[in-house]
CSV table of C-alpha atoms and ligand atoms in Angstrom, one decimal:
chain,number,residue,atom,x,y,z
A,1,UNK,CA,-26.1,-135.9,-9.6
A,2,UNK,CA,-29.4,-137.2,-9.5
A,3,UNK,CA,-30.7,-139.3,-12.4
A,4,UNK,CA,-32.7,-138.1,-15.7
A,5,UNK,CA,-35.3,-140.3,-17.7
A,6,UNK,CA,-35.0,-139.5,-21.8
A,7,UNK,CA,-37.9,-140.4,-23.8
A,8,UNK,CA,-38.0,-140.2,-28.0
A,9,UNK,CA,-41.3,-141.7,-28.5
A,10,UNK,CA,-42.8,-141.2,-32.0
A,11,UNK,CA,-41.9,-143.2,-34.9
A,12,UNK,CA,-41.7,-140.8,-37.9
A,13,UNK,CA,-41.7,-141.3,-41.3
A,14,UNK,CA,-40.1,-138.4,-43.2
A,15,UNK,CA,-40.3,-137.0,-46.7
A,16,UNK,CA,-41.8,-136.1,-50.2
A,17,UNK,CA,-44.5,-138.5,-50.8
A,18,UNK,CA,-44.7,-140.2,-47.5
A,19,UNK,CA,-48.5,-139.6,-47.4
A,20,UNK,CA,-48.7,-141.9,-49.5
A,21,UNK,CA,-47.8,-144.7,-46.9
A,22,UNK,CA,-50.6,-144.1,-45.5
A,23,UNK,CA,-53.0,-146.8,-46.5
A,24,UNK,CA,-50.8,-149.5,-47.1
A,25,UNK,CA,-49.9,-148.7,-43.2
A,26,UNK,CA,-53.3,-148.3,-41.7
A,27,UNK,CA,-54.7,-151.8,-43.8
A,28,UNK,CA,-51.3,-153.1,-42.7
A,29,UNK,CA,-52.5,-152.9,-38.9
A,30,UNK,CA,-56.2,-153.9,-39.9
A,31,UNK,CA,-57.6,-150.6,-39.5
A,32,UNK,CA,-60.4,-149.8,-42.0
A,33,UNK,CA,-62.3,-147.0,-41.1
A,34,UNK,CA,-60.3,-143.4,-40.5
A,35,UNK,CA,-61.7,-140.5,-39.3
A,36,UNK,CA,-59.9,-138.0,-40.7
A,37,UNK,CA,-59.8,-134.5,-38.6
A,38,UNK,CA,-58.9,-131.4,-40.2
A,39,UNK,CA,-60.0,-127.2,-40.3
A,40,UNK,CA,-62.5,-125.9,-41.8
A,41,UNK,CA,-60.2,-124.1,-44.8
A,42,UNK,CA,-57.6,-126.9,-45.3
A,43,UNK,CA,-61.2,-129.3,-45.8
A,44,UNK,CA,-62.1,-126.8,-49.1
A,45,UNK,CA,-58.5,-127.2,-50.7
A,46,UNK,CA,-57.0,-129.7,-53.1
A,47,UNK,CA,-54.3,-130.6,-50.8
A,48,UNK,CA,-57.1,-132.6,-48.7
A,49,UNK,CA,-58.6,-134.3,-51.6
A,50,UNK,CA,-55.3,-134.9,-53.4
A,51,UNK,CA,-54.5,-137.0,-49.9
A,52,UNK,CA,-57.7,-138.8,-49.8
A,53,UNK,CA,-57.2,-139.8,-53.5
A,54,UNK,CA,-54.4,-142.1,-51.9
A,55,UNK,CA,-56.5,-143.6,-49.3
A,56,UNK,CA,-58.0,-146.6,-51.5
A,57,UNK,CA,-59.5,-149.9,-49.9
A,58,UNK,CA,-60.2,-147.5,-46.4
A,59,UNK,CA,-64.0,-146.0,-45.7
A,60,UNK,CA,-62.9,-142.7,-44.8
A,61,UNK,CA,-65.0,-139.9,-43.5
A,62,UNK,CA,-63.8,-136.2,-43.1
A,63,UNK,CA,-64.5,-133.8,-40.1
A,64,UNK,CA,-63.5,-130.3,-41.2
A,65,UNK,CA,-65.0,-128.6,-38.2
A,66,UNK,CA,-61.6,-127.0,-36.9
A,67,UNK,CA,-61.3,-123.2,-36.8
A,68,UNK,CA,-59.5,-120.8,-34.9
A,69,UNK,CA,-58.3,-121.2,-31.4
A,70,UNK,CA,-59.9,-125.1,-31.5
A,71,UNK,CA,-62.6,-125.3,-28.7
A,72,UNK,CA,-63.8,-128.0,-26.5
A,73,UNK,CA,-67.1,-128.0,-28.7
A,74,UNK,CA,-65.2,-128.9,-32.0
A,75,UNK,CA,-63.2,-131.6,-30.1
A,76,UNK,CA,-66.8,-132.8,-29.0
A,77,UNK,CA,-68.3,-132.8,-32.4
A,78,UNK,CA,-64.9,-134.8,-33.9
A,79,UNK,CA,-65.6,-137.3,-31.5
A,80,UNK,CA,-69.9,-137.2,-32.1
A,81,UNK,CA,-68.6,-138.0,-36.1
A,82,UNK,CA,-66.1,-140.5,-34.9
A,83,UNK,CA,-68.8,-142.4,-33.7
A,84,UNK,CA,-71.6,-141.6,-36.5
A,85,UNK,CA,-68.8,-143.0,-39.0
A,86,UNK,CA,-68.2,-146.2,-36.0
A,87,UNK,CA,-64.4,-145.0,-37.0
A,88,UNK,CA,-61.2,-147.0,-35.9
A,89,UNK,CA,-58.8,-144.6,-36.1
A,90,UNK,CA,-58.2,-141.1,-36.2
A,91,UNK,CA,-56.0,-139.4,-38.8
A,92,UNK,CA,-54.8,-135.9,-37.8
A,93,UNK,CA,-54.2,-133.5,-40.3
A,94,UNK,CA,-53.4,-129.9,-40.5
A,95,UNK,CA,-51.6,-127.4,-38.6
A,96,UNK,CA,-50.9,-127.2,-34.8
A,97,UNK,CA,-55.2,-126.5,-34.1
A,98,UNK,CA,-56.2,-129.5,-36.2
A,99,UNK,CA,-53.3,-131.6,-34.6
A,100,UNK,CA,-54.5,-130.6,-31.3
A,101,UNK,CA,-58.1,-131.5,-31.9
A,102,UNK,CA,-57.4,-134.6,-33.4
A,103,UNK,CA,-54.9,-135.7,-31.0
A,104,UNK,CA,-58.3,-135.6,-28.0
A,105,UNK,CA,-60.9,-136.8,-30.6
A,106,UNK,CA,-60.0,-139.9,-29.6
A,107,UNK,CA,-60.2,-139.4,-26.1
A,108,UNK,CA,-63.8,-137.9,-25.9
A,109,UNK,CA,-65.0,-140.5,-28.3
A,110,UNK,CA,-64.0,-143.3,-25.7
A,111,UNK,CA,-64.4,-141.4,-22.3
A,112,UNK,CA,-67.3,-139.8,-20.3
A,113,UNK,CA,-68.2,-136.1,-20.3
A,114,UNK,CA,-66.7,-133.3,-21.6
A,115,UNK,CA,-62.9,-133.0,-22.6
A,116,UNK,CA,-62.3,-130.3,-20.7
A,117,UNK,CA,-62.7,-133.0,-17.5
A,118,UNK,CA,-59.3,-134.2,-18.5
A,119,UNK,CA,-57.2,-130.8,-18.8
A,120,UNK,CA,-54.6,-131.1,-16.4
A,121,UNK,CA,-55.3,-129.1,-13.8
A,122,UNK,CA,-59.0,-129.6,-13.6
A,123,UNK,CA,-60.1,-129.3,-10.0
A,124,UNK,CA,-61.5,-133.3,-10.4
A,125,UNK,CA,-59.2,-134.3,-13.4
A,126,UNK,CA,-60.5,-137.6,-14.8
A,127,UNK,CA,-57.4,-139.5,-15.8
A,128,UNK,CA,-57.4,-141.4,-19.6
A,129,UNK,CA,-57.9,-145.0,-18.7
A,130,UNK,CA,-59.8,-146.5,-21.7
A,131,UNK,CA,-58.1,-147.9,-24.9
A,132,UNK,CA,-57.7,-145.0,-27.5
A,133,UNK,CA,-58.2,-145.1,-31.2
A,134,UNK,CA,-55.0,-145.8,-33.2
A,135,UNK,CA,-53.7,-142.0,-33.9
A,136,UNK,CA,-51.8,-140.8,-36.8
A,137,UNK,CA,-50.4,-137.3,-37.0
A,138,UNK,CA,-49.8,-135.6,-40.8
A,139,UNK,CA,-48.6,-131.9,-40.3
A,140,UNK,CA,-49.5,-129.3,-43.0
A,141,UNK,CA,-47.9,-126.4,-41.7
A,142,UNK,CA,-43.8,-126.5,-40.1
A,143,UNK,CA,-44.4,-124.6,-37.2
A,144,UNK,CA,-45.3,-125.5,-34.0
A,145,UNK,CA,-44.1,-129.3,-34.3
A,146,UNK,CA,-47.8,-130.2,-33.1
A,147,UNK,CA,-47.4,-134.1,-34.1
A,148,UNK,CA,-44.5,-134.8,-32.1
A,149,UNK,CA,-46.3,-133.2,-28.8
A,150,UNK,CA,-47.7,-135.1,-26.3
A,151,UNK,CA,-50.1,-131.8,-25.2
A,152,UNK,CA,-53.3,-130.5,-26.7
A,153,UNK,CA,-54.0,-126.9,-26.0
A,154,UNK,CA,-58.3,-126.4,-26.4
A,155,UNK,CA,-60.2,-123.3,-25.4
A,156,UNK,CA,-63.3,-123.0,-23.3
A,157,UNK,CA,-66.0,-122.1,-25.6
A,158,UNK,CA,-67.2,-119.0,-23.5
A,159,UNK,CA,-64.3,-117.9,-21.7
A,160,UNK,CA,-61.6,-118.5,-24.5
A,161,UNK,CA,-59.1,-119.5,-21.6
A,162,UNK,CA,-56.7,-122.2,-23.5
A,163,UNK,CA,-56.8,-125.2,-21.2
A,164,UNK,CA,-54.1,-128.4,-21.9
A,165,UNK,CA,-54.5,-131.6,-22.1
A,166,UNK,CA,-51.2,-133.3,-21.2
A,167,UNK,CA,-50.6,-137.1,-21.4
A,168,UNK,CA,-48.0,-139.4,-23.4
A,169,UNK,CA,-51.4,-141.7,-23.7
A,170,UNK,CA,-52.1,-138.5,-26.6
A,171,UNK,CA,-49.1,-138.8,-28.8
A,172,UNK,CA,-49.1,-140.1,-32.3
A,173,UNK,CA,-48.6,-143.2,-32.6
A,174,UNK,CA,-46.8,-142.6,-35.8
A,175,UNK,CA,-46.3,-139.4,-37.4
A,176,UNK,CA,-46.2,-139.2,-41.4
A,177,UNK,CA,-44.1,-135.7,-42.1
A,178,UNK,CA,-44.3,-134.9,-45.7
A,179,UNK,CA,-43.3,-131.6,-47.4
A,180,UNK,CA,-45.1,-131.8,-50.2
A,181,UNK,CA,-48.4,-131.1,-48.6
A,182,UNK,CA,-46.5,-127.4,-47.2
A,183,UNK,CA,-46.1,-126.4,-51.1
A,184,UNK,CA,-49.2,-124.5,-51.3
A,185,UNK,CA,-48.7,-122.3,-48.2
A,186,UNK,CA,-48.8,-118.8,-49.0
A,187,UNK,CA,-45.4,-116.7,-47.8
A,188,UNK,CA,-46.7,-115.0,-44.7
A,189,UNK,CA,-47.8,-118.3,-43.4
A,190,UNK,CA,-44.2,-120.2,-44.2
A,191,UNK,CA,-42.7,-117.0,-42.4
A,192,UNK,CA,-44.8,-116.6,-39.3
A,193,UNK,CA,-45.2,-120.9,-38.9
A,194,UNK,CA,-41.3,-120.8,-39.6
A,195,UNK,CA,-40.1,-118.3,-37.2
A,196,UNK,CA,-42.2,-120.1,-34.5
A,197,UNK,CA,-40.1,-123.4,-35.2
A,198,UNK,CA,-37.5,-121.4,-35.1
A,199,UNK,CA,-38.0,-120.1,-31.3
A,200,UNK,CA,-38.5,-123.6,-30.1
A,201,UNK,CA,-35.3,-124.4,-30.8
A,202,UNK,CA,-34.0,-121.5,-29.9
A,203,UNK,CA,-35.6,-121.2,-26.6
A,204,UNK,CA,-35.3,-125.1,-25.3
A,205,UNK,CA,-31.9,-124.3,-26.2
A,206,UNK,CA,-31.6,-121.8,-23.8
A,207,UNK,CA,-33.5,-123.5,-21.2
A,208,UNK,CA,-31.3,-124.5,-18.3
A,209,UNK,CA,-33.3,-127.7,-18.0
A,210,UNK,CA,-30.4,-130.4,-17.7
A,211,UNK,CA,-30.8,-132.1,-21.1
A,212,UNK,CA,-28.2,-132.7,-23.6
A,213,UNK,CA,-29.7,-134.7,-26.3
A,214,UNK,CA,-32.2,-131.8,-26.8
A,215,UNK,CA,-29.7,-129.2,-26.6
A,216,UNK,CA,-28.0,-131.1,-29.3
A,217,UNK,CA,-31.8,-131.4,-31.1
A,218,UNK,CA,-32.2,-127.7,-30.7
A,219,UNK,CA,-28.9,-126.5,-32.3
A,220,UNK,CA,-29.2,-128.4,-35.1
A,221,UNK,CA,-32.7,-127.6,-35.9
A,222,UNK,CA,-31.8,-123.9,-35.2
A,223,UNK,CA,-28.7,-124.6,-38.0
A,224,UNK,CA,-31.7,-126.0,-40.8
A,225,UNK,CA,-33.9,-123.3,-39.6
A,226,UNK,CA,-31.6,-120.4,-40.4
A,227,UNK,CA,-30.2,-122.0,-43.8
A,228,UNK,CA,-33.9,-122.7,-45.3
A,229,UNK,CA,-36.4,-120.5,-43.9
A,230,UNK,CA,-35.5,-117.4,-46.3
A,231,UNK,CA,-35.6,-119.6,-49.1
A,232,UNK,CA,-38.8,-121.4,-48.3
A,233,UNK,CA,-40.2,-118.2,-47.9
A,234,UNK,CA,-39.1,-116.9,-51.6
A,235,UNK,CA,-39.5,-120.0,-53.4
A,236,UNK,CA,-42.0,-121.6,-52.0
A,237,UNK,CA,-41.9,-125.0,-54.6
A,238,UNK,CA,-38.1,-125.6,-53.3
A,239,UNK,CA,-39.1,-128.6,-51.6
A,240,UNK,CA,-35.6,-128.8,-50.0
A,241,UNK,CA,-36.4,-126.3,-48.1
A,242,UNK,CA,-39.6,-127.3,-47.2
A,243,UNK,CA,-37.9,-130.2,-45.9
A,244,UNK,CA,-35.8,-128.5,-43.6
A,245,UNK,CA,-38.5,-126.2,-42.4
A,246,UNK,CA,-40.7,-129.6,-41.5
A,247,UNK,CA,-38.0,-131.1,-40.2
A,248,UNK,CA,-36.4,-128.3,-38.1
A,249,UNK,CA,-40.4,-127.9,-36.6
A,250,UNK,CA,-40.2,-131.2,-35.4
A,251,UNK,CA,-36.9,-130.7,-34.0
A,252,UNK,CA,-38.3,-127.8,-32.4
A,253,UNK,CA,-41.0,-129.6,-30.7
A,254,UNK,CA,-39.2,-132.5,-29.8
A,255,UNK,CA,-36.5,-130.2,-28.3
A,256,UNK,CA,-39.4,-128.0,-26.0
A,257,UNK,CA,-39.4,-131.3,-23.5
A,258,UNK,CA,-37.2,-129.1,-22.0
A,259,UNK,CA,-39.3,-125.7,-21.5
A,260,UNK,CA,-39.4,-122.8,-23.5
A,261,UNK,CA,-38.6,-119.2,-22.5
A,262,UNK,CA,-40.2,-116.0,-21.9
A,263,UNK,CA,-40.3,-115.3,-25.7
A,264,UNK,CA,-43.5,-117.6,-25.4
A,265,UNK,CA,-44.8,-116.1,-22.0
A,266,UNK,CA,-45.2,-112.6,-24.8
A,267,UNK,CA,-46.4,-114.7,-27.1
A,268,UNK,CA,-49.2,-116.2,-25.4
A,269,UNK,CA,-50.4,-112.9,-24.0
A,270,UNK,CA,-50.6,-111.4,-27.2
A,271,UNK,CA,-52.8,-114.1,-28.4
A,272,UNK,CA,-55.0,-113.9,-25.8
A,273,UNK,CA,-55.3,-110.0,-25.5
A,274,UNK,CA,-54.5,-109.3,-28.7
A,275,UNK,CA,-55.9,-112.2,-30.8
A,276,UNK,CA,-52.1,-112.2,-32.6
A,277,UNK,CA,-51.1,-115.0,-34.7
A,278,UNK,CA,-48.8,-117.4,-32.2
A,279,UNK,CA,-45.8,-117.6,-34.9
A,280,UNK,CA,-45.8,-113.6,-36.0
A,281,UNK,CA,-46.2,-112.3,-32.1
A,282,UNK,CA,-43.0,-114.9,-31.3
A,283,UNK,CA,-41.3,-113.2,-34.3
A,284,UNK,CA,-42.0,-109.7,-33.1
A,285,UNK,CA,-41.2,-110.5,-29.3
A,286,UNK,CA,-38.1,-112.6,-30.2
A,287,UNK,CA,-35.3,-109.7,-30.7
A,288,UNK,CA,-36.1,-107.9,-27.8
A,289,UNK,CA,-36.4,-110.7,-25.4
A,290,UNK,CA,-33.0,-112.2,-26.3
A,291,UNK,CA,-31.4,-108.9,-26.0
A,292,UNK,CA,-32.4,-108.8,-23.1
A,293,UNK,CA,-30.9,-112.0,-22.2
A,294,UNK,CA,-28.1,-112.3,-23.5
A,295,UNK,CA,-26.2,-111.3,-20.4
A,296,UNK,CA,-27.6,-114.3,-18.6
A,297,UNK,CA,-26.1,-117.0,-21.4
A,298,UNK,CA,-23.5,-115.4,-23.6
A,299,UNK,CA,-21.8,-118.5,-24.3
A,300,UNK,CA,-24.8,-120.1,-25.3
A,301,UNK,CA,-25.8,-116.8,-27.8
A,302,UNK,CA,-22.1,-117.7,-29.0
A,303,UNK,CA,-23.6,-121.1,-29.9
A,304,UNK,CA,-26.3,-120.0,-31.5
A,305,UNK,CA,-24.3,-117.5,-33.7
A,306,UNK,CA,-22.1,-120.6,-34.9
A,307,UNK,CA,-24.9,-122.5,-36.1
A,308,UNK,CA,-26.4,-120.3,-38.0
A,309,UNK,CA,-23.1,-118.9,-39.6
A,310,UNK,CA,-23.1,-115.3,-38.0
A,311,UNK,CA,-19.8,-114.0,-37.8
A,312,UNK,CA,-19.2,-111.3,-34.3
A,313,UNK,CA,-20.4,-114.2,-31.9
A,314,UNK,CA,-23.8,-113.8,-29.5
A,315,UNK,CA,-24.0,-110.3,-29.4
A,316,UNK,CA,-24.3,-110.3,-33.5
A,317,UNK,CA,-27.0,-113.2,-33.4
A,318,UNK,CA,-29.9,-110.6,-32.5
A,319,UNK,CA,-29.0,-108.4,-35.1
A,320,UNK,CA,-29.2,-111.4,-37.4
A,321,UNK,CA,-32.3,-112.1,-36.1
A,322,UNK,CA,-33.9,-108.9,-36.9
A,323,UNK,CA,-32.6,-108.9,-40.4
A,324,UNK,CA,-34.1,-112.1,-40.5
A,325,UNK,CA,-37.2,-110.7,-40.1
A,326,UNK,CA,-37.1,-108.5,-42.3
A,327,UNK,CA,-36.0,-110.4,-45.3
A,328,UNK,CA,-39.1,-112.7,-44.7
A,329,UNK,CA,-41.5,-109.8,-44.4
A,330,UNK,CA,-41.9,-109.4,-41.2
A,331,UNK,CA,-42.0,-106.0,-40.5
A,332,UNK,CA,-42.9,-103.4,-38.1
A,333,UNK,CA,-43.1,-103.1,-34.3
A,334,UNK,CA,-45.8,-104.5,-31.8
A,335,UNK,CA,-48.1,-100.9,-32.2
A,336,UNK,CA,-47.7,-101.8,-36.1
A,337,UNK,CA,-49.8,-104.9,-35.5
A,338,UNK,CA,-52.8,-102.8,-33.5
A,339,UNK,CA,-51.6,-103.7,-29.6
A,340,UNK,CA,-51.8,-100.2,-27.8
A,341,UNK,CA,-50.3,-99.2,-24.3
A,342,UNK,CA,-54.3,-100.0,-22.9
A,343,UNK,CA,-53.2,-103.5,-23.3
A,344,UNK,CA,-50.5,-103.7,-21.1
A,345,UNK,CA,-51.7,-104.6,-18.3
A,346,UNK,CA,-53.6,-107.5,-18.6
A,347,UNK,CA,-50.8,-108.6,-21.2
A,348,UNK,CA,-48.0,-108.3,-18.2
A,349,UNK,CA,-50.8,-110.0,-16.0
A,350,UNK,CA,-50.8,-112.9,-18.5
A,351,UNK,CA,-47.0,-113.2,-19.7
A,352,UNK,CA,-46.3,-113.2,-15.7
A,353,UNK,CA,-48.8,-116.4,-14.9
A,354,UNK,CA,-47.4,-118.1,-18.0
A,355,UNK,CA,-45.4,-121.1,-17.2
A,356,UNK,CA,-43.1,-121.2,-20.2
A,357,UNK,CA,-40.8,-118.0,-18.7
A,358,UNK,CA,-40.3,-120.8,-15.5
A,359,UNK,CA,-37.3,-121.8,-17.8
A,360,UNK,CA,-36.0,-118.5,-19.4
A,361,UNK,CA,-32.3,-117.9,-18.8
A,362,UNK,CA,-32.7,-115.1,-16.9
A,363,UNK,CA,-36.1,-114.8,-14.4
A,364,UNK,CA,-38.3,-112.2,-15.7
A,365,UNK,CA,-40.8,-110.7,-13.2
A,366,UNK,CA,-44.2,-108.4,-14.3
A,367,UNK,CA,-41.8,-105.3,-14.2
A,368,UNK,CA,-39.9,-106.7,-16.7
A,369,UNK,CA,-42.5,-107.9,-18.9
A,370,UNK,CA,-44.1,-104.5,-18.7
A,371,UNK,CA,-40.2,-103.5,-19.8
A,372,UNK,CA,-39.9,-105.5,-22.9
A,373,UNK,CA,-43.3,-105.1,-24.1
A,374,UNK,CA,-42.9,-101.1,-24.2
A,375,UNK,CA,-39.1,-102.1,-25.7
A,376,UNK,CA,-40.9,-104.0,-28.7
A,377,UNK,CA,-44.0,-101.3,-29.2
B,401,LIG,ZN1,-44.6,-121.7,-30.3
């Protein structure tokens, strides 16, 4: 058997309130001046301000310039205010494109040239040798466990192709997760964020990547997934649920060491082609793809059934899935959403050059791709 390194990084402090840690832990560490980096609509609401009103004895400044797929010019204009404000630490905070900006600030603001010199598989990559900024991550949305994760996806400004910057030097060094500042998101936002969580854990799970502590990571935060997301969904002030949905994200991501699954390959080619919301096209793909692979790992659907209290084992978990769905108003089929047959095949040409279906259960070639696309239109 050959040997296996583990690695749990990111110390986390979890629950209602714990933004307001914040202060007392940066002035704690001598830290005065945060820049905090956030998107352009989350820098409008009250949630921001609210947060900032617990930031006394700190000179904070605020760049809001985060919007869409975050590009390499916004992570370049983070780290131009980082410097205007002579900041001393960056706090993160937002959903998975904020968290991805913020995690690099930090990086361009103490490196030469362009960020996009140290995506991983730059031709030349420059590797991250300076001292970064202290880095704390605050997520605002529970879906795709961005503050746990040691990559940063940024596009290219003129090409839109999603390039990653991949280094443990990136993570957080501590992560303040509190539900509270999810309250306000509107119900097709807690449903399409949530069902992404949900397919982490799902498909790390499924991953035959040899790793048992994040199998055991995944099934449980599959079990809080399916035992909170409907209710988060319907009452979106039950802060219990909020909880687990935050909590089950982070799972997720922490679980995803271990590789996703082709569920994620369709994902990512219907946000490129398609300009689809990451969490909704996961939730549209999901059904079909694990039909489809359930042959591969039945015991393991069997698993997945138990957790989330389905009775009529593996087979039964994709119908619950689809009803799922539905109760949390997703509806309707891939053509529903505007993708059309013309897509195809520069979907199939993307799903197929994604890495994440490298660890699907069962290998999926263009053919198939092509397969479960026209399965889910
Ligand atoms: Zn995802």
């Amino acid at each position: 058997m050959s040997i296996s390194g583990f690695n749990f990084p990111t110390p986390i402090r979890f629950g209602a309130g714990a933004r307001r840690e914040v202060a007392k832990h940066l002035l704690g560490r001598g830290f005065k001046r945060p820049l905090i980096v956030t998107d352009k609509a989350l820098g409008a609401l009250p949630v921001l301000a609210e947060f900032q009103s617990h930031l006394q004895g700190l000179d904070v400044a605020v760049y809001a310039g985060v919007f869409g797929n975050p590009t390499a010019s916004q992570v370049m204009k983070g780290a131009d205010a980082f410097k205007a404000h002579n900041a001393d630490c960056v706090i993160g905070f937002g959903g998975g494109a904020a968290l991805d900006v913020a995690k690099v600030v930090g990086v361009a603001a103490t490196h030469e040239g362009d960020i996009l010199n140290y995506v991983w598989d730059h031709p030349q990559v420059r590797p991250i040798v300076n001292e970064l900024p202290y880095f704390v991550a605050m997520p605002t949305t529970s879906g795709t466990g961005s503050e746990v994760g040691r990559s940063s996806v940024i596009s290219e400004d003129d090409t839109h192709l999603k390039r990653i910057v991949f280094s443990p030097k990136v993570l957080a060094k501590i992560v303040f997760a509190d539900p509270e500042l999810t309250l306000a998101l509107p119900a097709h936002v807690t449903a399409a964020t949530g069902m992404d969580a949900l397919t982490h854990n799902i498909e790390s799970y499924l991953s035959p990547a040899y790793h048992p502590l994040c199998d055991g990571i995944a099934l449980e935060g599959t079990r809080i997934a399916a035992r909170s997301l409907f209710k988060a969904v319907h009452e979106p002030s039950n802060i219990e649920a909020r909880s687990d949905m935050m909590m089950s994200s982070m799972m997720g991501a922490i679980a995803f060491q271990k590789d996703l699954g082709a569920v994620h390959s369709c994902a990512h080619a219907l946000g490129a082609v398609c300009d689809m919301h990451h969490g909704l096209a996961n939730a549209l793909m999901i059904d079909t793809v694990l039909a489809w692979n359930y042959e591969a790992v039945p015991q393991k659907f069997d698993e997945l059934a138990h957790v989330c209290g389905v009775q009529g084992g593996g087979k039964a978990f994709v119908a619950w899935l689809q009803a799922l769905k539905e109760s949390i108003g997703i509806k309707g089929r891939l053509a529903d959403h505007g993708v059309t047959k013309a897509q195809f095949p520069r979907m199939v040409e993307i799903a197929t050059a994604d890495i994440c279906h490298q660890t699907n259960p069962r290998p999926c070639t263009s053919a198939d791709f092509e397969r479960l696309f026209q399965q889910a239109l």
